[in-house]
Amino acid sequence: MWDDFINAIKTLAAESGFANITLLHLILIAIALFFLYLAIAKKYEPLLLVPISFGMLLANLPLGGLMHPELWDVQPLDFGAILHHGGLLDLLYLGVKLGIYPPLIFLGIGAMTDFGPLIANPKSLLLGAAAQFGIFGTYIAAMATGIFTPQQAGSIAIIGGADGPTAIWLTSKLAPELLGPIALAAYSYMALVPIIQPPIMKALTTKKEREVVMKQLRPVSKLEKILFPVVVCTLVILILPSSAPLIGMFMLGNLFRESGVVGRLNDTAQNALINIVTIFLGLTVGSTASADKLSQPGFGLQALLIIGLGLAAFCIGTAAGVLFGKLMYLFSGGKVNPLIGSAGVSAVPMAARVSQKVGQEANPQNFLLMHAMGPNVAGVIGSAIAAGVLLSVLG
Amino acid sequence: MWDDFINAIKTLAAESGFANITLLHLILIAIALFFLYLAIAKKYEPLLLVPISFGMLLANLPLGGLMHPELWDVQPLDFGAILHHGGLLDLLYLGVKLGIYPPLIFLGIGAMTDFGPLIANPKSLLLGAAAQFGIFGTYIAAMATGIFTPQQAGSIAIIGGADGPTAIWLTSKLAPELLGPIALAAYSYMALVPIIQPPIMKALTTKKEREVVMKQLRPVSKLEKILFPVVVCTLVILILPSSAPLIGMFMLGNLFRESGVVGRLNDTAQNALINIVTIFLGLTVGSTASADKLSQPGFGLQALLIIGLGLAAFCIGTAAGVLFGKLMYLFSGGKVNPLIGSAGVSAVPMAARVSQKVGQEANPQNFLLMHAMGPNVAGVIGSAIAAGVLLSVLG
Amino acid sequence: MWDDFINAIKTLAAESGFANITLLHLILIAIALFFLYLAIAKKYEPLLLVPISFGMLLANLPLGGLMHPELWDVQPLDFGAILHHGGLLDLLYLGVKLGIYPPLIFLGIGAMTDFGPLIANPKSLLLGAAAQFGIFGTYIAAMATGIFTPQQAGSIAIIGGADGPTAIWLTSKLAPELLGPIALAAYSYMALVPIIQPPIMKALTTKKEREVVMKQLRPVSKLEKILFPVVVCTLVILILPSSAPLIGMFMLGNLFRESGVVGRLNDTAQNALINIVTIFLGLTVGSTASADKLSQPGFGLQALLIIGLGLAAFCIGTAAGVLFGKLMYLFSGGKVNPLIGSAGVSAVPMAARVSQKVGQEANPQNFLLMHAMGPNVAGVIGSAIAAGVLLSVLG
Amino acid sequence: MNSIILTLVGMFVVFCALQLIILCIAIYSRLVRGKAKNNNNQNISVKPDNVEKQVSKNNNFSPADDINPELLAVITAAVAAYMRNSNTAYMVKSIKRVGHTTPIWNVAGRNEYIFSRF
Amino acid sequence: MNSIILTLVGMFVVFCALQLIILCIAIYSRLVRGKAKNNNNQNISVKPDNVEKQVSKNNNFSPADDINPELLAVITAAVAAYMRNSNTAYMVKSIKRVGHTTPIWNVAGRNEYIFSRF
Amino acid sequence: MNSIILTLVGMFVVFCALQLIILCIAIYSRLVRGKAKNNNNQNISVKPDNVEKQVSKNNNFSPADDINPELLAVITAAVAAYMRNSNTAYMVKSIKRVGHTTPIWNVAGRNEYIFSRF
Ligand code: NA
Ligand code: NA
Ligand code: NA
């Protein structure tokens, strides 16, 4: 009987995580804990980074069976196998893979977004367009490295959109094998916007430009705000049908908000629904960064390049926004402060706050926040369109 | 390189919605915008009509790929194909097609419904029964047109139930090809109850009848309220098993409410859960009214007939309720005001308010609201039973 | 025409529940109503027992078609058939069968759990370990009856974990045919903890032991609370990977709570999400106790044995906890009150309150609540580990 | 099935089902109320159960009385506190319930809910 | 497709789309505001509709003014009520909005929501 | 596997796992508290971080003290305001927390949450 006991313990020990852990597991656990630290102690986009890094932690404790990367490498997907053999995170990951979660998050973000400043100054949409050069410039750079497929390059480039759900949505369609690192890079750099942007903004502008006080925005009527989501959604989807899931749900959420007649739905879209989806999305996206999946040769190099290219994407986008802002400064006869251009990268509302802060450093009487909110939300629309282009061309 | 650029733009342009839009798309977009206008500006049942009409708008922007009607025309359904090729709305539409959303909405409605007035005056259940003649009378009329199958006629008839989830539930089972128009008609006419009902009510009653002041309802104890959902659910499902999904969840919701021991579940059933389901249901039901689906010949005529028959259904139901109310007036020796009969069509709480308003016009001291709530909620039970009969016989 | 009418009524009557009800249906309906009574009038764990007993009621109204047990008896499961032929509760039951609901409930419970008292006095974890002897002792007893398979015995034994989601999770994997009775027994005995435990606690302790006043717990810093879920989750999953779904989500929920940076997610995890899942879980677990499923010979005996063994499990667990408490009393030189040992069975927070109450009876100045919370929450971790062992060995 | 037959069958089933419900409600209501009356006669002292019943008898749905001067003052103060910076003078002339009238039971439930959060 | 071509195409599409949106906004804004101005000229009496418009013009986002002394006192009292049993003296020196500035419309909506629950 | 073996194995694994957790908690608690003590010695001025720690030390769970007279008065007034139209005299004799005792940290979190909504 003692022997039976010892044997049973030995069997369990052999099936334990301690007996099956590898160096790669340990490295990835350390990375997960590092991002958890950033999320909690440094408050780096905690709403996403806490679930993402915890998902990454769970996926790298060996044999937990929560996530089975091999189920997702088959083309086409075998949904029967996923249902029969999938773990908890495999099943929740269906919502990512089927493209359900990111549009639902956009629904909630739409319900939280005030397009008033954009409607009051529609020209700021152009700044939101210019900043998308961060995406396409990075695409060129990623292709130039020669180690990424066009699909992978497009997914890396979308980090420059500074918009998490868009990045996850596009990557899950183009290059799901890179989902974990790209999501981590996207959210980390979004949290780092206050550090990344100011030097670029100051380098590209003169103090005189930064001191420009913009004139107060006109009030926007309720009717204009209600028409906005309907018009934008119709136009953008007619131009670029592949952007429909993101833009459609984004604008539906905003219509919930502005119509004022569906308070219940508005409340749920920006609370219970988006929170539930955020938990599921974060956990499962994080769990794609598992040692089982990432042990293919060359992945370490790819991950390092993603970190570098992601940073480049933010820098290029910021620079393009500021430079286009300088153009508008010139053409408007000095009425536009070029600092609001950097907000065009999205990263709502962080980038707009950075514009405000840098502006106030140059001139304490300068309140750019509301003016920067225009390009800021325009950047979300802009990156959704850019993602649509990348999906149309590369998908 | 310039040629490459031009070619790429040309390809994208050829794949754009502008290049692929047809007249039918434009008509349906216009209809969607019209219903959106009614929902927001006129407050016509906005909780459902905003998502429904937005879903219709999204489904008619060509090539958006959110909804693929061809996936749903197969018999039996190919769920693998839906998962592999479905868009966002196809996937959410699974909840309609599998019959999940309407019962969950009934769960929430049950949690919001107070059956107190009905328990205090159980005879008002008969008024809720009489008003269901609107359903069956319309069935006769729809069959008489000769262009509908019995299943389609039953789905059109259920508009007379004045109960959105019941109509959607039955139609998705009997005649899913008509889901969009029937849902739009049902919710529009529910919003129009204050305009449709009063002339019929006044034409069928004398001033003396309308002036009847009914005696105050007795108080209802907590225990009676707790027993009600259990008893009704058991009885109705034993009589008509096909009504189980609707009646079962309706009464579970009400038990959450009245039991007083599951406040958390009650709260979630009538808030987060029903709101999430309402968003998904509305969007996807609206998206079934897409040009791709509706281009079959004869659909325009069908849609027009649905509008006419739906109106007839409301009128017949109202008239039947009022006439039965007159019967009760006679048999009770003038103690029952026949105006509360019209509330039996459901359309909670609008129809009960109409009874109150018309009663007060005849006699300013007349407060019929609580008395009309009895037939009003009875109408919900009545139409769920009627839907069960239609499903049993035609399904 | 009269004949047609009579025939149609006859057909409907023949398809009605009244015509198809059997004695077993009636017995199970009576049992369902009895548990509904306990849940509402006696407040026995109403959050779960109201949905469970209502689900049981619905599943035993014949021909309702909400649940089809025959779909779940196939090995391996035919998900296509479930989607094509399943009723509402079959579809919701997928979340139980695929192991999704219990971990999500653990997410919410984790978000509601304060591990402070456990961190302040880590030794109380041993009491949470000792009480798990209730599980394994019952396993020996269940196997000794000779009528259960090892899988069934393991599922019955887990009742002794006094933790509903863990019991449902393990049973749905090992012996789904017993899910209904086991869930009912688990939640009923959890509600009966204030009746079951005190006699055992008093019988095994002297008055002097019960009078021991424990010294005030040290304050626990925020950092210690944040580290706890991460450390415990990592350790436990490395030791026993099969416990990952429960422990992982439990600790993620707790991290949401303690990190303080994801208030939105914390709020949703412990409200909307857990409530929605509780409704679905309760309803479908209850509906597995249907006459259609339970008509196999010998089931009655099995059910009676489950009732007896479940009670034994609680008694053994309580006794083991108290006895281990006495050990700690000895080794600590009388500083530990053995009464806190009984809280190790879980049943949060009921068992801790029982410790408090029995302690105060012996010494009115004795406040054991906080000290008993340590073993109490340790018991949850302990039973999740025990469930993992059972799954590893028997699954 | 002929559509007229279906109509007859349908209306017959609907009426039968609802008539049966009426019967059941009548029966159990009599039982419940009979029992409640007995209880009232026996126990004069106000137990929690009876308090509930009494409160439910006060359930007279008079929306006009529902909002009393004190509450009005509190609400006015709150509105004033919020609105101060918009340069307009406000006077709360009427406070209307939005949505349907709330039975006293809901109010009681709501209060319990509010206090349970303290 | 060559990566430079893709970049050109992408930026072209993004700019075109957003330029088109600018056009549309410009057009419908002019229509809406023209109509609103006409309405203002015609109706001097303050109708509900106009009140809405006026309030929305007060939408000047001055966070500093948003919290006035009365409200500060109320909040301070509430904090004090909660915190009394921790042996520390508190003084509310500054109250900051957490999160983004709330437009007046949100405040109005929130108030309506609060009152609808009474 | 023999059921007694399974029991031994199971209890062994449960005890080992929890014992390991005890070890880890003991180790990291010592580290954390050692560090906190050092910080306290070095910085006498009250920084935000330290305030948090001090508050958490006041976490003494005395439910009786939790509700002070002022708060009682506020609640009484609120109850009175709601209940006025039911013809009954009320006196708030005791206010009990519903559910489990709330640690001070929860109160702090709740307050932050409430204020973030202003
Ligand atoms: Na962007
Ligand atoms: Na009806
Ligand atoms: Na336990």
JSON list of N, CA, C and O in Angstrom, two decimals, chain F residues 57-89:
[
{"chain": "F", "resi": 57, "resn": "LYS", "atom": "N", "xyz": [-4.21, 50.59, 8.69]},
{"chain": "F", "resi": 57, "resn": "LYS", "atom": "CA", "xyz": [-4.02, 50.11, 10.05]},
{"chain": "F", "resi": 57, "resn": "LYS", "atom": "C", "xyz": [-5.23, 50.38, 10.92]},
{"chain": "F", "resi": 57, "resn": "LYS", "atom": "O", "xyz": [-5.44, 49.76, 11.95]},
{"chain": "F", "resi": 58, "resn": "ASN", "atom": "N", "xyz": [-6.03, 51.35, 10.51]},
{"chain": "F", "resi": 58, "resn": "ASN", "atom": "CA", "xyz": [-7.24, 51.64, 11.26]},
{"chain": "F", "resi": 58, "resn": "ASN", "atom": "C", "xyz": [-8.36, 50.66, 10.95]},
{"chain": "F", "resi": 58, "resn": "ASN", "atom": "O", "xyz": [-9.48, 50.80, 11.42]},
{"chain": "F", "resi": 59, "resn": "ASN", "atom": "N", "xyz": [-7.99, 49.69, 10.15]},
{"chain": "F", "resi": 59, "resn": "ASN", "atom": "CA", "xyz": [-8.94, 48.72, 9.64]},
{"chain": "F", "resi": 59, "resn": "ASN", "atom": "C", "xyz": [-9.39, 47.77, 10.76]},
{"chain": "F", "resi": 59, "resn": "ASN", "atom": "O", "xyz": [-9.09, 46.59, 10.77]},
{"chain": "F", "resi": 60, "resn": "ASN", "atom": "N", "xyz": [-10.06, 48.31, 11.77]},
{"chain": "F", "resi": 60, "resn": "ASN", "atom": "CA", "xyz": [-10.33, 47.49, 12.95]},
{"chain": "F", "resi": 60, "resn": "ASN", "atom": "C", "xyz": [-11.74, 46.93, 13.04]},
{"chain": "F", "resi": 60, "resn": "ASN", "atom": "O", "xyz": [-12.13, 46.40, 14.06]},
{"chain": "F", "resi": 61, "resn": "PHE", "atom": "N", "xyz": [-12.50, 47.06, 11.97]},
{"chain": "F", "resi": 61, "resn": "PHE", "atom": "CA", "xyz": [-13.77, 46.34, 11.86]},
{"chain": "F", "resi": 61, "resn": "PHE", "atom": "C", "xyz": [-14.70, 46.50, 13.06]},
{"chain": "F", "resi": 61, "resn": "PHE", "atom": "O", "xyz": [-15.19, 45.52, 13.59]},
{"chain": "F", "resi": 62, "resn": "SER", "atom": "N", "xyz": [-14.87, 47.68, 13.57]},
{"chain": "F", "resi": 62, "resn": "SER", "atom": "CA", "xyz": [-15.80, 47.83, 14.68]},
{"chain": "F", "resi": 62, "resn": "SER", "atom": "C", "xyz": [-17.13, 48.35, 14.14]},
{"chain": "F", "resi": 62, "resn": "SER", "atom": "O", "xyz": [-17.35, 49.55, 14.03]},
{"chain": "F", "resi": 63, "resn": "PRO", "atom": "N", "xyz": [-18.02, 47.43, 13.78]},
{"chain": "F", "resi": 63, "resn": "PRO", "atom": "CA", "xyz": [-19.25, 47.85, 13.12]},
{"chain": "F", "resi": 63, "resn": "PRO", "atom": "C", "xyz": [-20.07, 48.82, 13.96]},
{"chain": "F", "resi": 63, "resn": "PRO", "atom": "O", "xyz": [-20.76, 49.67, 13.43]},
{"chain": "F", "resi": 64, "resn": "ALA", "atom": "N", "xyz": [-19.97, 48.70, 15.28]},
{"chain": "F", "resi": 64, "resn": "ALA", "atom": "CA", "xyz": [-20.79, 49.57, 16.12]},
{"chain": "F", "resi": 64, "resn": "ALA", "atom": "C", "xyz": [-20.40, 51.03, 15.94]},
{"chain": "F", "resi": 64, "resn": "ALA", "atom": "O", "xyz": [-21.24, 51.91, 15.91]},
{"chain": "F", "resi": 65, "resn": "ASP", "atom": "N", "xyz": [-19.10, 51.28, 15.81]},
{"chain": "F", "resi": 65, "resn": "ASP", "atom": "CA", "xyz": [-18.65, 52.66, 15.67]},
{"chain": "F", "resi": 65, "resn": "ASP", "atom": "C", "xyz": [-18.86, 53.20, 14.27]},
{"chain": "F", "resi": 65, "resn": "ASP", "atom": "O", "xyz": [-18.75, 54.39, 14.03]},
{"chain": "F", "resi": 66, "resn": "ASP", "atom": "N", "xyz": [-19.11, 52.29, 13.35]},
{"chain": "F", "resi": 66, "resn": "ASP", "atom": "CA", "xyz": [-19.08, 52.68, 11.95]},
{"chain": "F", "resi": 66, "resn": "ASP", "atom": "C", "xyz": [-20.10, 53.74, 11.58]},
{"chain": "F", "resi": 66, "resn": "ASP", "atom": "O", "xyz": [-19.89, 54.53, 10.69]},
{"chain": "F", "resi": 67, "resn": "ILE", "atom": "N", "xyz": [-21.23, 53.71, 12.26]},
{"chain": "F", "resi": 67, "resn": "ILE", "atom": "CA", "xyz": [-22.28, 54.64, 11.89]},
{"chain": "F", "resi": 67, "resn": "ILE", "atom": "C", "xyz": [-22.45, 55.64, 13.02]},
{"chain": "F", "resi": 67, "resn": "ILE", "atom": "O", "xyz": [-22.88, 55.30, 14.12]},
{"chain": "F", "resi": 68, "resn": "ASN", "atom": "N", "xyz": [-22.06, 56.87, 12.76]},
{"chain": "F", "resi": 68, "resn": "ASN", "atom": "CA", "xyz": [-22.05, 57.85, 13.83]},
{"chain": "F", "resi": 68, "resn": "ASN", "atom": "C", "xyz": [-23.34, 58.66, 13.81]},
{"chain": "F", "resi": 68, "resn": "ASN", "atom": "O", "xyz": [-24.14, 58.55, 12.89]},
{"chain": "F", "resi": 69, "resn": "PRO", "atom": "N", "xyz": [-23.57, 59.44, 14.86]},
{"chain": "F", "resi": 69, "resn": "PRO", "atom": "CA", "xyz": [-24.84, 60.16, 14.98]},
{"chain": "F", "resi": 69, "resn": "PRO", "atom": "C", "xyz": [-25.19, 60.99, 13.74]},
{"chain": "F", "resi": 69, "resn": "PRO", "atom": "O", "xyz": [-26.33, 60.96, 13.29]},
{"chain": "F", "resi": 70, "resn": "GLU", "atom": "N", "xyz": [-24.19, 61.71, 13.21]},
{"chain": "F", "resi": 70, "resn": "GLU", "atom": "CA", "xyz": [-24.50, 62.54, 12.04]},
{"chain": "F", "resi": 70, "resn": "GLU", "atom": "C", "xyz": [-25.09, 61.69, 10.92]},
{"chain": "F", "resi": 70, "resn": "GLU", "atom": "O", "xyz": [-26.11, 62.03, 10.33]},
{"chain": "F", "resi": 71, "resn": "LEU", "atom": "N", "xyz": [-24.41, 60.59, 10.63]},
{"chain": "F", "resi": 71, "resn": "LEU", "atom": "CA", "xyz": [-24.87, 59.77, 9.53]},
{"chain": "F", "resi": 71, "resn": "LEU", "atom": "C", "xyz": [-26.24, 59.22, 9.84]},
{"chain": "F", "resi": 71, "resn": "LEU", "atom": "O", "xyz": [-27.13, 59.16, 8.98]},
{"chain": "F", "resi": 72, "resn": "LEU", "atom": "N", "xyz": [-26.44, 58.87, 11.10]},
{"chain": "F", "resi": 72, "resn": "LEU", "atom": "CA", "xyz": [-27.74, 58.36, 11.53]},
{"chain": "F", "resi": 72, "resn": "LEU", "atom": "C", "xyz": [-28.82, 59.40, 11.23]},
{"chain": "F", "resi": 72, "resn": "LEU", "atom": "O", "xyz": [-29.89, 59.08, 10.70]},
{"chain": "F", "resi": 73, "resn": "ALA", "atom": "N", "xyz": [-28.50, 60.65, 11.54]},
{"chain": "F", "resi": 73, "resn": "ALA", "atom": "CA", "xyz": [-29.48, 61.71, 11.31]},
{"chain": "F", "resi": 73, "resn": "ALA", "atom": "C", "xyz": [-29.80, 61.84, 9.83]},
{"chain": "F", "resi": 73, "resn": "ALA", "atom": "O", "xyz": [-30.96, 61.96, 9.42]},
{"chain": "F", "resi": 74, "resn": "VAL", "atom": "N", "xyz": [-28.75, 61.79, 9.02]},
{"chain": "F", "resi": 74, "resn": "VAL", "atom": "CA", "xyz": [-28.96, 61.91, 7.58]},
{"chain": "F", "resi": 74, "resn": "VAL", "atom": "C", "xyz": [-29.87, 60.80, 7.09]},
{"chain": "F", "resi": 74, "resn": "VAL", "atom": "O", "xyz": [-30.82, 61.00, 6.35]},
{"chain": "F", "resi": 75, "resn": "ILE", "atom": "N", "xyz": [-29.57, 59.57, 7.54]},
{"chain": "F", "resi": 75, "resn": "ILE", "atom": "CA", "xyz": [-30.35, 58.44, 7.08]},
{"chain": "F", "resi": 75, "resn": "ILE", "atom": "C", "xyz": [-31.80, 58.56, 7.56]},
{"chain": "F", "resi": 75, "resn": "ILE", "atom": "O", "xyz": [-32.75, 58.35, 6.82]},
{"chain": "F", "resi": 76, "resn": "THR", "atom": "N", "xyz": [-31.95, 58.97, 8.82]},
{"chain": "F", "resi": 76, "resn": "THR", "atom": "CA", "xyz": [-33.29, 59.12, 9.35]},
{"chain": "F", "resi": 76, "resn": "THR", "atom": "C", "xyz": [-34.08, 60.12, 8.52]},
{"chain": "F", "resi": 76, "resn": "THR", "atom": "O", "xyz": [-35.24, 59.89, 8.15]},
{"chain": "F", "resi": 77, "resn": "ALA", "atom": "N", "xyz": [-33.43, 61.22, 8.19]},
{"chain": "F", "resi": 77, "resn": "ALA", "atom": "CA", "xyz": [-34.11, 62.23, 7.39]},
{"chain": "F", "resi": 77, "resn": "ALA", "atom": "C", "xyz": [-34.51, 61.66, 6.05]},
{"chain": "F", "resi": 77, "resn": "ALA", "atom": "O", "xyz": [-35.63, 61.89, 5.56]},
{"chain": "F", "resi": 78, "resn": "ALA", "atom": "N", "xyz": [-33.62, 60.91, 5.46]},
{"chain": "F", "resi": 78, "resn": "ALA", "atom": "CA", "xyz": [-33.92, 60.35, 4.14]},
{"chain": "F", "resi": 78, "resn": "ALA", "atom": "C", "xyz": [-35.09, 59.39, 4.23]},
{"chain": "F", "resi": 78, "resn": "ALA", "atom": "O", "xyz": [-36.01, 59.42, 3.41]},
{"chain": "F", "resi": 79, "resn": "VAL", "atom": "N", "xyz": [-35.07, 58.54, 5.26]},
{"chain": "F", "resi": 79, "resn": "VAL", "atom": "CA", "xyz": [-36.18, 57.61, 5.42]},
{"chain": "F", "resi": 79, "resn": "VAL", "atom": "C", "xyz": [-37.47, 58.37, 5.60]},
{"chain": "F", "resi": 79, "resn": "VAL", "atom": "O", "xyz": [-38.49, 58.08, 4.97]},
{"chain": "F", "resi": 80, "resn": "ALA", "atom": "N", "xyz": [-37.41, 59.39, 6.46]},
{"chain": "F", "resi": 80, "resn": "ALA", "atom": "CA", "xyz": [-38.61, 60.16, 6.71]},
{"chain": "F", "resi": 80, "resn": "ALA", "atom": "C", "xyz": [-39.13, 60.78, 5.42]},
{"chain": "F", "resi": 80, "resn": "ALA", "atom": "O", "xyz": [-40.33, 60.76, 5.13]},
{"chain": "F", "resi": 81, "resn": "ALA", "atom": "N", "xyz": [-38.21, 61.31, 4.64]},
{"chain": "F", "resi": 81, "resn": "ALA", "atom": "CA", "xyz": [-38.62, 61.96, 3.40]},
{"chain": "F", "resi": 81, "resn": "ALA", "atom": "C", "xyz": [-39.34, 60.97, 2.49]},
{"chain": "F", "resi": 81, "resn": "ALA", "atom": "O", "xyz": [-40.34, 61.29, 1.86]},
{"chain": "F", "resi": 82, "resn": "TYR", "atom": "N", "xyz": [-38.85, 59.74, 2.45]},
{"chain": "F", "resi": 82, "resn": "TYR", "atom": "CA", "xyz": [-39.47, 58.77, 1.57]},
{"chain": "F", "resi": 82, "resn": "TYR", "atom": "C", "xyz": [-40.82, 58.30, 2.09]},
{"chain": "F", "resi": 82, "resn": "TYR", "atom": "O", "xyz": [-41.73, 58.04, 1.33]},
{"chain": "F", "resi": 83, "resn": "MET", "atom": "N", "xyz": [-40.88, 58.11, 3.40]},
{"chain": "F", "resi": 83, "resn": "MET", "atom": "CA", "xyz": [-41.98, 57.37, 3.98]},
{"chain": "F", "resi": 83, "resn": "MET", "atom": "C", "xyz": [-43.14, 58.25, 4.41]},
{"chain": "F", "resi": 83, "resn": "MET", "atom": "O", "xyz": [-44.14, 57.76, 4.89]},
{"chain": "F", "resi": 84, "resn": "ARG", "atom": "N", "xyz": [-43.00, 59.55, 4.30]},
{"chain": "F", "resi": 84, "resn": "ARG", "atom": "CA", "xyz": [-43.96, 60.46, 4.87]},
{"chain": "F", "resi": 84, "resn": "ARG", "atom": "C", "xyz": [-45.42, 60.09, 4.58]},
{"chain": "F", "resi": 84, "resn": "ARG", "atom": "O", "xyz": [-46.28, 60.12, 5.44]},
{"chain": "F", "resi": 85, "resn": "ASN", "atom": "N", "xyz": [-45.71, 59.71, 3.34]},
{"chain": "F", "resi": 85, "resn": "ASN", "atom": "CA", "xyz": [-47.11, 59.53, 3.00]},
{"chain": "F", "resi": 85, "resn": "ASN", "atom": "C", "xyz": [-47.71, 58.21, 3.48]},
{"chain": "F", "resi": 85, "resn": "ASN", "atom": "O", "xyz": [-48.87, 57.95, 3.27]},
{"chain": "F", "resi": 86, "resn": "SER", "atom": "N", "xyz": [-46.96, 57.36, 4.10]},
{"chain": "F", "resi": 86, "resn": "SER", "atom": "CA", "xyz": [-47.59, 56.22, 4.73]},
{"chain": "F", "resi": 86, "resn": "SER", "atom": "C", "xyz": [-47.86, 56.63, 6.17]},
{"chain": "F", "resi": 86, "resn": "SER", "atom": "O", "xyz": [-46.96, 57.06, 6.90]},
{"chain": "F", "resi": 87, "resn": "ASN", "atom": "N", "xyz": [-49.11, 56.50, 6.60]},
{"chain": "F", "resi": 87, "resn": "ASN", "atom": "CA", "xyz": [-49.52, 57.17, 7.84]},
{"chain": "F", "resi": 87, "resn": "ASN", "atom": "C", "xyz": [-48.95, 56.50, 9.09]},
{"chain": "F", "resi": 87, "resn": "ASN", "atom": "O", "xyz": [-49.70, 56.11, 9.98]},
{"chain": "F", "resi": 88, "resn": "THR", "atom": "N", "xyz": [-47.69, 56.32, 9.16]},
{"chain": "F", "resi": 88, "resn": "THR", "atom": "CA", "xyz": [-47.12, 55.62, 10.29]},
{"chain": "F", "resi": 88, "resn": "THR", "atom": "C", "xyz": [-45.98, 56.46, 10.83]},
{"chain": "F", "resi": 88, "resn": "THR", "atom": "O", "xyz": [-45.29, 57.14, 10.06]},
{"chain": "F", "resi": 89, "resn": "ALA", "atom": "N", "xyz": [-45.80, 56.43, 12.10]},
{"chain": "F", "resi": 89, "resn": "ALA", "atom": "CA", "xyz": [-44.65, 57.13, 12.68]},
{"chain": "F", "resi": 89, "resn": "ALA", "atom": "C", "xyz": [-43.45, 56.19, 12.68]},
{"chain": "F", "resi": 89, "resn": "ALA", "atom": "O", "xyz": [-43.57, 55.03, 13.05]}
]
